[in-house]
Amino acid sequence: MSISYSSLAPGFGLRIDGLDISQPLTQEQSQAMRDAWSRANGVLLFRNQNLSPEQHVAFTAHFGDVYRQGAANNKALAPYYLPGHPEIFRVSNKVIDGQPAGREDAGTYWHSDGSWQANPPLGSLLYAVEIPPVGGDTMFADMYRAYDNLSDTFKLMLEGLEAEHSLAAAVLRTSYAKEYAGRLDEAAAKKATHSIVKTHPQSGRKCLFVNPGFTSHIVGIPQDESSAILNFLYAHIVKAENVYRHRWQKNDLIMWDNRCNLNYAVADYKKEGVRYMHRTTVKQRAEV
Ligand SMILES: O=C(O)CCC(=O)C(=O)O
């Protein structure tokens, strides 16, 4: 069976059929997937995949080094890794024997994963093990299109501006507050500065890199100017034309590139049923 590609939305994302990603890929298939990821504005969908944790990790390794939880990592997140599989982070509202089987509210706001890090994760691969009958969609905002649709005047103003991103910003704005209760100083120390306009190293295209989860302010300008610019950009980024909303099916795997997308997990499903997802993460090479 040959591989076929279809857009998820006009000019955005690719659904890939005809490839069983639980099986080892040939070199050609592996290269084709990396190429597709780049040309699809960073979002790929694979449907009807039966993936064990090991197969999920093996597929992830085609895109870079796979992130592993270690002793030095964030203790607040430790309970959410799949026991025996330090590469698999669980996102879920499921409770087993009174213990959460995943982080319930992971990413329930617009964000680029871990943008508070100097080298944020390159991308993530999220696999739907269980989904509710309705709800629990994930939305993606195309940061290339958001950049392209700005006027030349606005683009010129953004050129050279940098913004600070911090974990504390998300802790103050989201339900992460309860995970970091009494540890805001620790979260505040986790911060990094990034250019607001970045050039993607693979596609060579420019995209925006700010998000309402982690971005605290634009560096070197007054707070009110920073807020006005960021709030304008956030409203612009999440215009319906820039957003793809994924309605999950069981055994879907979606992968996204954090450098050119924001994502948002819609937390509307909790009365409907269980949502249980396995996520792997690809590290970013230091030079990118
Ligand atoms: O559960 C989702 O749909 C996305 C979760 C998320 O944003 C994340 O794991 O970073």
PDB file of C-alpha atoms and ligand atoms in Angstrom:
ATOM      1  CA  MET A   1       0.000   0.000   0.000  1.00  0.00           C
ATOM      2  CA  SER A   2       1.441   3.381  -0.885  1.00  0.00           C
ATOM      3  CA  ILE A   3       1.468   6.379   1.419  1.00  0.00           C
ATOM      4  CA  SER A   4      -1.134   9.048   0.714  1.00  0.00           C
ATOM      5  CA  TYR A   5      -1.388  12.586   2.028  1.00  0.00           C
ATOM      6  CA  SER A   6      -4.443  14.814   2.495  1.00  0.00           C
ATOM      7  CA  SER A   7      -4.716  18.260   4.064  1.00  0.00           C
ATOM      8  CA  LEU A   8      -6.323  18.631   7.496  1.00  0.00           C
ATOM      9  CA  ALA A   9      -7.440  22.162   6.605  1.00  0.00           C
ATOM     10  CA  PRO A  10      -6.742  24.402   3.630  1.00  0.00           C
ATOM     11  CA  GLY A  11      -2.979  24.910   3.532  1.00  0.00           C
ATOM     12  CA  PHE A  12      -2.477  23.303   6.923  1.00  0.00           C
ATOM     13  CA  GLY A  13      -1.513  19.889   8.287  1.00  0.00           C
ATOM     14  CA  LEU A  14      -1.430  16.504   6.624  1.00  0.00           C
ATOM     15  CA  ARG A  15      -3.278  13.303   7.307  1.00  0.00           C
ATOM     16  CA  ILE A  16      -1.100  10.365   6.335  1.00  0.00           C
ATOM     17  CA  ASP A  17      -2.630   7.059   5.284  1.00  0.00           C
ATOM     18  CA  GLY A  18      -1.005   3.835   4.174  1.00  0.00           C
ATOM     19  CA  LEU A  19       1.729   3.719   6.803  1.00  0.00           C
ATOM     20  CA  ASP A  20       1.698   1.481   9.862  1.00  0.00           C
ATOM     21  CA  ILE A  21       3.812   3.482  12.273  1.00  0.00           C
ATOM     22  CA  SER A  22       3.944   0.634  14.794  1.00  0.00           C
ATOM     23  CA  GLN A  23       6.391  -1.095  12.419  1.00  0.00           C
ATOM     24  CA  PRO A  24      10.007  -0.091  11.757  1.00  0.00           C
ATOM     25  CA  LEU A  25      10.196   2.467   8.928  1.00  0.00           C
ATOM     26  CA  THR A  26      12.557   2.235   5.975  1.00  0.00           C
ATOM     27  CA  GLN A  27      15.013   5.103   5.541  1.00  0.00           C
ATOM     28  CA  GLU A  28      12.869   6.451   2.694  1.00  0.00           C
ATOM     29  CA  GLN A  29       9.696   6.329   4.803  1.00  0.00           C
ATOM     30  CA  SER A  30      11.475   8.002   7.707  1.00  0.00           C
ATOM     31  CA  GLN A  31      12.746  10.816   5.459  1.00  0.00           C
ATOM     32  CA  ALA A  32       9.300  11.162   3.869  1.00  0.00           C
ATOM     33  CA  MET A  33       7.750  11.682   7.327  1.00  0.00           C
ATOM     34  CA  ARG A  34      10.307  14.354   8.276  1.00  0.00           C
ATOM     35  CA  ASP A  35       9.700  16.118   4.952  1.00  0.00           C
ATOM     36  CA  ALA A  36       5.934  15.901   5.414  1.00  0.00           C
ATOM     37  CA  TRP A  37       6.188  17.343   8.926  1.00  0.00           C
ATOM     38  CA  SER A  38       8.028  20.343   7.590  1.00  0.00           C
ATOM     39  CA  ARG A  39       5.754  20.973   4.615  1.00  0.00           C
ATOM     40  CA  ALA A  40       2.537  20.462   6.611  1.00  0.00           C
ATOM     41  CA  ASN A  41       3.166  23.541   8.776  1.00  0.00           C
ATOM     42  CA  GLY A  42       4.171  21.135  11.511  1.00  0.00           C
ATOM     43  CA  VAL A  43       1.035  19.041  12.127  1.00  0.00           C
ATOM     44  CA  LEU A  44       0.659  15.417  11.002  1.00  0.00           C
ATOM     45  CA  LEU A  45      -2.206  13.011  11.728  1.00  0.00           C
ATOM     46  CA  PHE A  46      -2.012   9.193  11.576  1.00  0.00           C
ATOM     47  CA  ARG A  47      -5.324   7.360  12.084  1.00  0.00           C
ATOM     48  CA  ASN A  48      -6.109   3.817  13.228  1.00  0.00           C
ATOM     49  CA  GLN A  49      -2.691   3.077  14.710  1.00  0.00           C
ATOM     50  CA  ASN A  50      -2.211   0.362  17.311  1.00  0.00           C
ATOM     51  CA  LEU A  51       0.781   1.568  19.249  1.00  0.00           C
ATOM     52  CA  SER A  52       2.416   0.069  22.300  1.00  0.00           C
ATOM     53  CA  PRO A  53       4.467   2.522  24.400  1.00  0.00           C
ATOM     54  CA  GLU A  54       7.661   1.027  22.901  1.00  0.00           C
ATOM     55  CA  GLN A  55       6.380   1.477  19.330  1.00  0.00           C
ATOM     56  CA  HIS A  56       5.299   5.046  20.098  1.00  0.00           C
ATOM     57  CA  VAL A  57       8.806   5.829  21.384  1.00  0.00           C
ATOM     58  CA  ALA A  58      10.461   4.094  18.407  1.00  0.00           C
ATOM     59  CA  PHE A  59       8.396   6.156  15.945  1.00  0.00           C
ATOM     60  CA  THR A  60       9.211   9.363  17.852  1.00  0.00           C
ATOM     61  CA  ALA A  61      12.946   8.674  17.490  1.00  0.00           C
ATOM     62  CA  HIS A  62      12.680   9.282  13.714  1.00  0.00           C
ATOM     63  CA  PHE A  63      12.296  12.986  14.471  1.00  0.00           C
ATOM     64  CA  GLY A  64      15.082  13.526  17.002  1.00  0.00           C
ATOM     65  CA  ASP A  65      16.179  12.648  20.502  1.00  0.00           C
ATOM     66  CA  VAL A  66      13.294  11.485  22.647  1.00  0.00           C
ATOM     67  CA  TYR A  67      12.820  13.308  25.944  1.00  0.00           C
ATOM     68  CA  ARG A  68      13.096  11.085  29.044  1.00  0.00           C
ATOM     69  CA  GLN A  69      12.018  11.944  32.495  1.00  0.00           C
ATOM     70  CA  GLY A  70      14.981  11.998  34.887  1.00  0.00           C
ATOM     71  CA  ALA A  71      15.558  12.458  38.575  1.00  0.00           C
ATOM     72  CA  ALA A  72      16.360  16.145  38.064  1.00  0.00           C
ATOM     73  CA  ASN A  73      13.144  16.896  36.187  1.00  0.00           C
ATOM     74  CA  ASN A  74      10.164  18.724  37.512  1.00  0.00           C
ATOM     75  CA  LYS A  75       8.873  16.820  40.548  1.00  0.00           C
ATOM     76  CA  ALA A  76       5.353  18.194  40.110  1.00  0.00           C
ATOM     77  CA  LEU A  77       5.054  16.248  36.859  1.00  0.00           C
ATOM     78  CA  ALA A  78       6.691  13.003  38.023  1.00  0.00           C
ATOM     79  CA  PRO A  79       3.419  11.149  38.822  1.00  0.00           C
ATOM     80  CA  TYR A  80       2.199  11.588  35.260  1.00  0.00           C
ATOM     81  CA  TYR A  81       4.856   9.530  33.493  1.00  0.00           C
ATOM     82  CA  LEU A  82       3.813   6.005  32.549  1.00  0.00           C
ATOM     83  CA  PRO A  83       5.447   3.661  35.084  1.00  0.00           C
ATOM     84  CA  GLY A  84       8.351   1.848  33.418  1.00  0.00           C
ATOM     85  CA  HIS A  85       8.254   4.214  30.416  1.00  0.00           C
ATOM     86  CA  PRO A  86      10.078   7.467  31.261  1.00  0.00           C
ATOM     87  CA  GLU A  87       9.489   8.753  27.708  1.00  0.00           C
ATOM     88  CA  ILE A  88       5.677   8.607  27.949  1.00  0.00           C
ATOM     89  CA  PHE A  89       3.841  11.471  29.640  1.00  0.00           C
ATOM     90  CA  ARG A  90       0.165  10.801  30.365  1.00  0.00           C
ATOM     91  CA  VAL A  91      -2.521  13.428  29.802  1.00  0.00           C
ATOM     92  CA  SER A  92      -5.808  12.273  31.299  1.00  0.00           C
ATOM     93  CA  ASN A  93      -8.766  12.827  33.573  1.00  0.00           C
ATOM     94  CA  LYS A  94      -8.642   9.148  34.514  1.00  0.00           C
ATOM     95  CA  VAL A  95      -8.198   8.181  38.162  1.00  0.00           C
ATOM     96  CA  ILE A  96      -6.919   4.738  39.154  1.00  0.00           C
ATOM     97  CA  ASP A  97      -7.112   3.718  42.841  1.00  0.00           C
ATOM     98  CA  GLY A  98      -7.575   7.356  43.802  1.00  0.00           C
ATOM     99  CA  GLN A  99      -4.454   8.471  41.898  1.00  0.00           C
ATOM    100  CA  PRO A 100      -4.506  10.543  38.686  1.00  0.00           C
ATOM    101  CA  ALA A 101      -3.437   8.468  35.689  1.00  0.00           C
ATOM    102  CA  GLY A 102      -2.272  11.614  33.909  1.00  0.00           C
ATOM    103  CA  ARG A 103      -2.118  15.380  34.090  1.00  0.00           C
ATOM    104  CA  GLU A 104      -5.728  16.393  33.715  1.00  0.00           C
ATOM    105  CA  ASP A 105      -5.368  19.983  32.592  1.00  0.00           C
ATOM    106  CA  ALA A 106      -2.204  19.751  30.505  1.00  0.00           C
ATOM    107  CA  GLY A 107      -2.231  22.461  27.886  1.00  0.00           C
ATOM    108  CA  THR A 108      -5.781  23.726  28.436  1.00  0.00           C
ATOM    109  CA  TYR A 109      -4.752  27.171  27.187  1.00  0.00           C
ATOM    110  CA  TRP A 110      -2.935  28.434  24.080  1.00  0.00           C
ATOM    111  CA  HIS A 111       0.745  27.606  24.359  1.00  0.00           C
ATOM    112  CA  SER A 112       3.870  26.314  22.716  1.00  0.00           C
ATOM    113  CA  ASP A 113       5.172  23.488  24.884  1.00  0.00           C
ATOM    114  CA  GLY A 114       7.846  24.574  27.340  1.00  0.00           C
ATOM    115  CA  SER A 115       8.554  27.896  25.635  1.00  0.00           C
ATOM    116  CA  TRP A 116       9.978  29.075  28.967  1.00  0.00           C
ATOM    117  CA  GLN A 117      13.058  26.968  28.197  1.00  0.00           C
ATOM    118  CA  ALA A 118      16.037  28.298  26.222  1.00  0.00           C
ATOM    119  CA  ASN A 119      15.725  25.220  23.998  1.00  0.00           C
ATOM    120  CA  PRO A 120      12.060  24.296  24.192  1.00  0.00           C
ATOM    121  CA  PRO A 121      10.879  20.876  23.067  1.00  0.00           C
ATOM    122  CA  LEU A 122      10.914  20.637  19.286  1.00  0.00           C
ATOM    123  CA  GLY A 123       7.633  18.792  19.066  1.00  0.00           C
ATOM    124  CA  SER A 124       5.263  16.290  20.630  1.00  0.00           C
ATOM    125  CA  LEU A 125       3.469  13.144  19.465  1.00  0.00           C
ATOM    126  CA  LEU A 126       0.123  12.614  21.209  1.00  0.00           C
ATOM    127  CA  TYR A 127      -1.633   9.254  20.947  1.00  0.00           C
ATOM    128  CA  ALA A 128      -5.311   8.750  21.797  1.00  0.00           C
ATOM    129  CA  VAL A 129      -5.638   5.602  23.903  1.00  0.00           C
ATOM    130  CA  GLU A 130      -9.145   6.437  25.157  1.00  0.00           C
ATOM    131  CA  ILE A 131     -11.371   9.315  24.123  1.00  0.00           C
ATOM    132  CA  PRO A 132     -14.721  10.557  25.405  1.00  0.00           C
ATOM    133  CA  PRO A 133     -17.793  10.156  23.150  1.00  0.00           C
ATOM    134  CA  VAL A 134     -17.750  13.887  22.524  1.00  0.00           C
ATOM    135  CA  GLY A 135     -15.386  16.755  23.344  1.00  0.00           C
ATOM    136  CA  GLY A 136     -11.748  16.855  24.368  1.00  0.00           C
ATOM    137  CA  ASP A 137     -10.626  18.225  20.984  1.00  0.00           C
ATOM    138  CA  THR A 138      -7.200  19.763  20.474  1.00  0.00           C
ATOM    139  CA  MET A 139      -6.807  23.041  18.588  1.00  0.00           C
ATOM    140  CA  PHE A 140      -3.723  24.141  16.680  1.00  0.00           C
ATOM    141  CA  ALA A 141      -2.884  27.688  15.586  1.00  0.00           C
ATOM    142  CA  ASP A 142      -0.658  28.121  12.540  1.00  0.00           C
ATOM    143  CA  MET A 143       2.086  30.587  13.478  1.00  0.00           C
ATOM    144  CA  TYR A 144       3.351  30.872   9.896  1.00  0.00           C
ATOM    145  CA  ARG A 145      -0.025  32.023   8.668  1.00  0.00           C
ATOM    146  CA  ALA A 146      -0.411  34.348  11.651  1.00  0.00           C
ATOM    147  CA  TYR A 147       2.902  35.980  10.717  1.00  0.00           C
ATOM    148  CA  ASP A 148       2.178  36.079   6.967  1.00  0.00           C
ATOM    149  CA  ASN A 149      -1.157  37.821   7.570  1.00  0.00           C
ATOM    150  CA  LEU A 150       0.332  40.749   9.459  1.00  0.00           C
ATOM    151  CA  SER A 151       0.898  43.988   7.571  1.00  0.00           C
ATOM    152  CA  ASP A 152       4.438  44.816   6.477  1.00  0.00           C
ATOM    153  CA  THR A 153       4.408  47.732   8.926  1.00  0.00           C
ATOM    154  CA  PHE A 154       3.614  45.481  11.871  1.00  0.00           C
ATOM    155  CA  LYS A 155       6.151  42.885  10.741  1.00  0.00           C
ATOM    156  CA  LEU A 156       8.813  45.585  10.644  1.00  0.00           C
ATOM    157  CA  MET A 157       7.955  46.709  14.178  1.00  0.00           C
ATOM    158  CA  LEU A 158       8.277  43.133  15.510  1.00  0.00           C
ATOM    159  CA  GLU A 159      11.618  42.512  13.825  1.00  0.00           C
ATOM    160  CA  GLY A 160      14.338  42.412  16.494  1.00  0.00           C
ATOM    161  CA  LEU A 161      11.917  42.397  19.448  1.00  0.00           C
ATOM    162  CA  GLU A 162      12.344  39.712  22.084  1.00  0.00           C
ATOM    163  CA  ALA A 163       9.887  38.439  24.657  1.00  0.00           C
ATOM    164  CA  GLU A 164      10.422  36.744  27.972  1.00  0.00           C
ATOM    165  CA  HIS A 165       8.655  33.426  28.618  1.00  0.00           C
ATOM    166  CA  SER A 166       8.367  31.925  32.090  1.00  0.00           C
ATOM    167  CA  LEU A 167       6.763  28.961  33.772  1.00  0.00           C
ATOM    168  CA  ALA A 168       5.486  31.313  36.458  1.00  0.00           C
ATOM    169  CA  ALA A 169       3.398  33.159  33.861  1.00  0.00           C
ATOM    170  CA  ALA A 170       1.414  29.960  33.189  1.00  0.00           C
ATOM    171  CA  VAL A 171       1.260  29.069  36.872  1.00  0.00           C
ATOM    172  CA  LEU A 172      -0.339  32.452  37.585  1.00  0.00           C
ATOM    173  CA  ARG A 173      -2.757  32.182  34.648  1.00  0.00           C
ATOM    174  CA  THR A 174      -3.875  28.527  34.693  1.00  0.00           C
ATOM    175  CA  SER A 175      -4.854  25.654  36.952  1.00  0.00           C
ATOM    176  CA  TYR A 176      -1.132  24.838  37.253  1.00  0.00           C
ATOM    177  CA  ALA A 177      -1.332  27.060  40.339  1.00  0.00           C
ATOM    178  CA  LYS A 178      -2.309  24.081  42.464  1.00  0.00           C
ATOM    179  CA  GLU A 179       0.678  21.999  41.284  1.00  0.00           C
ATOM    180  CA  TYR A 180       3.052  24.821  42.210  1.00  0.00           C
ATOM    181  CA  ALA A 181       1.356  25.949  45.418  1.00  0.00           C
ATOM    182  CA  GLY A 182       4.079  27.447  47.616  1.00  0.00           C
ATOM    183  CA  ARG A 183       6.707  27.030  44.864  1.00  0.00           C
ATOM    184  CA  LEU A 184       6.149  30.099  42.716  1.00  0.00           C
ATOM    185  CA  ASP A 185       9.826  31.119  43.130  1.00  0.00           C
ATOM    186  CA  GLU A 186      10.875  27.832  41.556  1.00  0.00           C
ATOM    187  CA  ALA A 187       8.536  28.441  38.610  1.00  0.00           C
ATOM    188  CA  ALA A 188       9.695  32.070  38.284  1.00  0.00           C
ATOM    189  CA  ALA A 189      13.306  30.905  37.916  1.00  0.00           C
ATOM    190  CA  LYS A 190      12.328  28.894  34.842  1.00  0.00           C
ATOM    191  CA  LYS A 191      12.455  31.506  32.139  1.00  0.00           C
ATOM    192  CA  ALA A 192      14.004  32.288  28.772  1.00  0.00           C
ATOM    193  CA  THR A 193      13.986  35.019  26.154  1.00  0.00           C
ATOM    194  CA  HIS A 194      13.044  34.372  22.514  1.00  0.00           C
ATOM    195  CA  SER A 195      12.730  36.494  19.386  1.00  0.00           C
ATOM    196  CA  ILE A 196       9.093  37.256  18.634  1.00  0.00           C
ATOM    197  CA  VAL A 197       9.682  36.420  14.976  1.00  0.00           C
ATOM    198  CA  LYS A 198      11.632  33.240  14.300  1.00  0.00           C
ATOM    199  CA  THR A 199      12.804  31.603  11.110  1.00  0.00           C
ATOM    200  CA  HIS A 200      12.057  27.903  11.118  1.00  0.00           C
ATOM    201  CA  PRO A 201      15.329  26.051  10.501  1.00  0.00           C
ATOM    202  CA  GLN A 202      13.798  23.424   8.190  1.00  0.00           C
ATOM    203  CA  SER A 203      11.237  25.381   6.187  1.00  0.00           C
ATOM    204  CA  GLY A 204      13.182  28.672   6.166  1.00  0.00           C
ATOM    205  CA  ARG A 205       9.843  30.465   6.714  1.00  0.00           C
ATOM    206  CA  LYS A 206       9.181  33.126   9.331  1.00  0.00           C
ATOM    207  CA  CYS A 207       6.645  32.561  12.078  1.00  0.00           C
ATOM    208  CA  LEU A 208       5.522  34.179  15.307  1.00  0.00           C
ATOM    209  CA  PHE A 209       6.798  32.841  18.612  1.00  0.00           C
ATOM    210  CA  VAL A 210       4.747  34.204  21.518  1.00  0.00           C
ATOM    211  CA  ASN A 211       1.895  32.587  23.427  1.00  0.00           C
ATOM    212  CA  PRO A 212      -0.591  33.638  26.109  1.00  0.00           C
ATOM    213  CA  GLY A 213       0.452  30.734  28.352  1.00  0.00           C
ATOM    214  CA  PHE A 214       4.119  31.386  28.967  1.00  0.00           C
ATOM    215  CA  THR A 215       5.006  34.769  27.453  1.00  0.00           C
ATOM    216  CA  SER A 216       5.219  37.337  30.237  1.00  0.00           C
ATOM    217  CA  HIS A 217       6.333  40.524  28.434  1.00  0.00           C
ATOM    218  CA  ILE A 218       8.289  42.059  25.598  1.00  0.00           C
ATOM    219  CA  VAL A 219      11.786  42.979  26.692  1.00  0.00           C
ATOM    220  CA  GLY A 220      12.905  46.617  26.809  1.00  0.00           C
ATOM    221  CA  ILE A 221       9.620  48.451  26.258  1.00  0.00           C
ATOM    222  CA  PRO A 222       7.063  49.780  28.785  1.00  0.00           C
ATOM    223  CA  GLN A 223       4.638  47.234  30.214  1.00  0.00           C
ATOM    224  CA  ASP A 224       1.560  48.896  28.709  1.00  0.00           C
ATOM    225  CA  GLU A 225       3.076  48.843  25.216  1.00  0.00           C
ATOM    226  CA  SER A 226       4.137  45.233  25.715  1.00  0.00           C
ATOM    227  CA  SER A 227       0.636  44.209  26.823  1.00  0.00           C
ATOM    228  CA  ALA A 228      -1.015  46.050  23.928  1.00  0.00           C
ATOM    229  CA  ILE A 229       1.233  44.380  21.334  1.00  0.00           C
ATOM    230  CA  LEU A 230       0.957  40.912  22.880  1.00  0.00           C
ATOM    231  CA  ASN A 231      -2.812  41.109  23.302  1.00  0.00           C
ATOM    232  CA  PHE A 232      -3.189  42.200  19.691  1.00  0.00           C
ATOM    233  CA  LEU A 233      -0.980  39.288  18.564  1.00  0.00           C
ATOM    234  CA  TYR A 234      -2.889  36.732  20.642  1.00  0.00           C
ATOM    235  CA  ALA A 235      -6.236  37.812  19.170  1.00  0.00           C
ATOM    236  CA  HIS A 236      -4.699  37.777  15.696  1.00  0.00           C
ATOM    237  CA  ILE A 237      -3.079  34.328  16.132  1.00  0.00           C
ATOM    238  CA  VAL A 238      -6.270  32.572  17.233  1.00  0.00           C
ATOM    239  CA  LYS A 239      -8.521  33.963  14.483  1.00  0.00           C
ATOM    240  CA  ALA A 240     -10.655  31.111  13.164  1.00  0.00           C
ATOM    241  CA  GLU A 241      -8.799  31.171   9.824  1.00  0.00           C
ATOM    242  CA  ASN A 242      -5.526  30.308  11.595  1.00  0.00           C
ATOM    243  CA  VAL A 243      -6.935  27.490  13.719  1.00  0.00           C
ATOM    244  CA  TYR A 244      -7.408  23.784  13.017  1.00  0.00           C
ATOM    245  CA  ARG A 245      -9.584  21.928  15.553  1.00  0.00           C
ATOM    246  CA  HIS A 246      -8.908  18.216  15.779  1.00  0.00           C
ATOM    247  CA  ARG A 247     -11.752  15.934  16.787  1.00  0.00           C
ATOM    248  CA  TRP A 248     -10.028  12.830  18.085  1.00  0.00           C
ATOM    249  CA  GLN A 249     -10.728   9.240  17.178  1.00  0.00           C
ATOM    250  CA  LYS A 250      -9.376   6.431  19.309  1.00  0.00           C
ATOM    251  CA  ASN A 251      -5.930   5.343  17.989  1.00  0.00           C
ATOM    252  CA  ASP A 252      -5.155   8.693  16.353  1.00  0.00           C
ATOM    253  CA  LEU A 253      -1.625   9.961  16.661  1.00  0.00           C
ATOM    254  CA  ILE A 254      -1.114  13.673  16.106  1.00  0.00           C
ATOM    255  CA  MET A 255       2.321  15.250  16.085  1.00  0.00           C
ATOM    256  CA  TRP A 256       3.034  18.949  16.185  1.00  0.00           C
ATOM    257  CA  ASP A 257       6.051  21.185  15.835  1.00  0.00           C
ATOM    258  CA  ASN A 258       6.219  23.647  18.720  1.00  0.00           C
ATOM    259  CA  ARG A 259       8.302  26.090  16.702  1.00  0.00           C
ATOM    260  CA  CYS A 260       5.486  27.008  14.317  1.00  0.00           C
ATOM    261  CA  ASN A 261       2.248  26.090  16.153  1.00  0.00           C
ATOM    262  CA  LEU A 262       0.378  26.816  19.331  1.00  0.00           C
ATOM    263  CA  ASN A 263      -1.899  24.147  20.755  1.00  0.00           C
ATOM    264  CA  TYR A 264      -4.876  24.174  23.127  1.00  0.00           C
ATOM    265  CA  ALA A 265      -6.490  21.150  24.762  1.00  0.00           C
ATOM    266  CA  VAL A 266     -10.224  21.833  25.081  1.00  0.00           C
ATOM    267  CA  ALA A 267     -11.290  20.817  28.598  1.00  0.00           C
ATOM    268  CA  ASP A 268     -15.007  20.489  27.894  1.00  0.00           C
ATOM    269  CA  TYR A 269     -15.355  16.703  28.098  1.00  0.00           C
ATOM    270  CA  LYS A 270     -14.937  15.816  31.738  1.00  0.00           C
ATOM    271  CA  LYS A 271     -18.607  14.955  32.357  1.00  0.00           C
ATOM    272  CA  GLU A 272     -18.689  12.953  29.111  1.00  0.00           C
ATOM    273  CA  GLY A 273     -16.122  10.279  29.841  1.00  0.00           C
ATOM    274  CA  VAL A 274     -12.477   9.366  30.002  1.00  0.00           C
ATOM    275  CA  ARG A 275      -9.777  10.930  27.871  1.00  0.00           C
ATOM    276  CA  TYR A 276      -6.453   9.128  28.169  1.00  0.00           C
ATOM    277  CA  MET A 277      -3.514  10.140  25.985  1.00  0.00           C
ATOM    278  CA  HIS A 278       0.147   9.128  25.761  1.00  0.00           C
ATOM    279  CA  ARG A 279       2.577  11.866  24.760  1.00  0.00           C
ATOM    280  CA  THR A 280       6.201  11.651  23.705  1.00  0.00           C
ATOM    281  CA  THR A 281       8.386  14.700  23.167  1.00  0.00           C
ATOM    282  CA  VAL A 282      11.258  15.371  20.791  1.00  0.00           C
ATOM    283  CA  LYS A 283      14.130  17.454  22.155  1.00  0.00           C
ATOM    284  CA  GLN A 284      15.408  20.477  20.336  1.00  0.00           C
ATOM    285  CA  ARG A 285      19.054  20.511  19.401  1.00  0.00           C
ATOM    286  CA  ALA A 286      20.860  23.286  21.224  1.00  0.00           C
ATOM    287  CA  GLU A 287      21.822  25.128  18.042  1.00  0.00           C
ATOM    288  CA  VAL A 288      18.247  25.492  16.744  1.00  0.00           C
TER     289      VAL A 288
HETATM  290  O1  LIG B   1      -4.179  16.913  25.480  1.00  0.00           O
HETATM  291  C1  LIG B   1      -4.010  17.663  24.533  1.00  0.00           C
HETATM  292  O2  LIG B   1      -4.832  17.777  23.638  1.00  0.00           O
HETATM  293  C2  LIG B   1      -2.760  18.488  24.428  1.00  0.00           C
HETATM  294  C3  LIG B   1      -1.974  18.423  25.681  1.00  0.00           C
HETATM  295  C4  LIG B   1      -0.877  19.416  25.664  1.00  0.00           C
HETATM  296  O3  LIG B   1      -1.036  20.543  25.328  1.00  0.00           O
HETATM  297  C5  LIG B   1       0.420  19.009  26.046  1.00  0.00           C
HETATM  298  O4  LIG B   1       0.580  17.858  26.439  1.00  0.00           O
HETATM  299  O5  LIG B   1       1.331  19.848  25.943  1.00  0.00           O
END
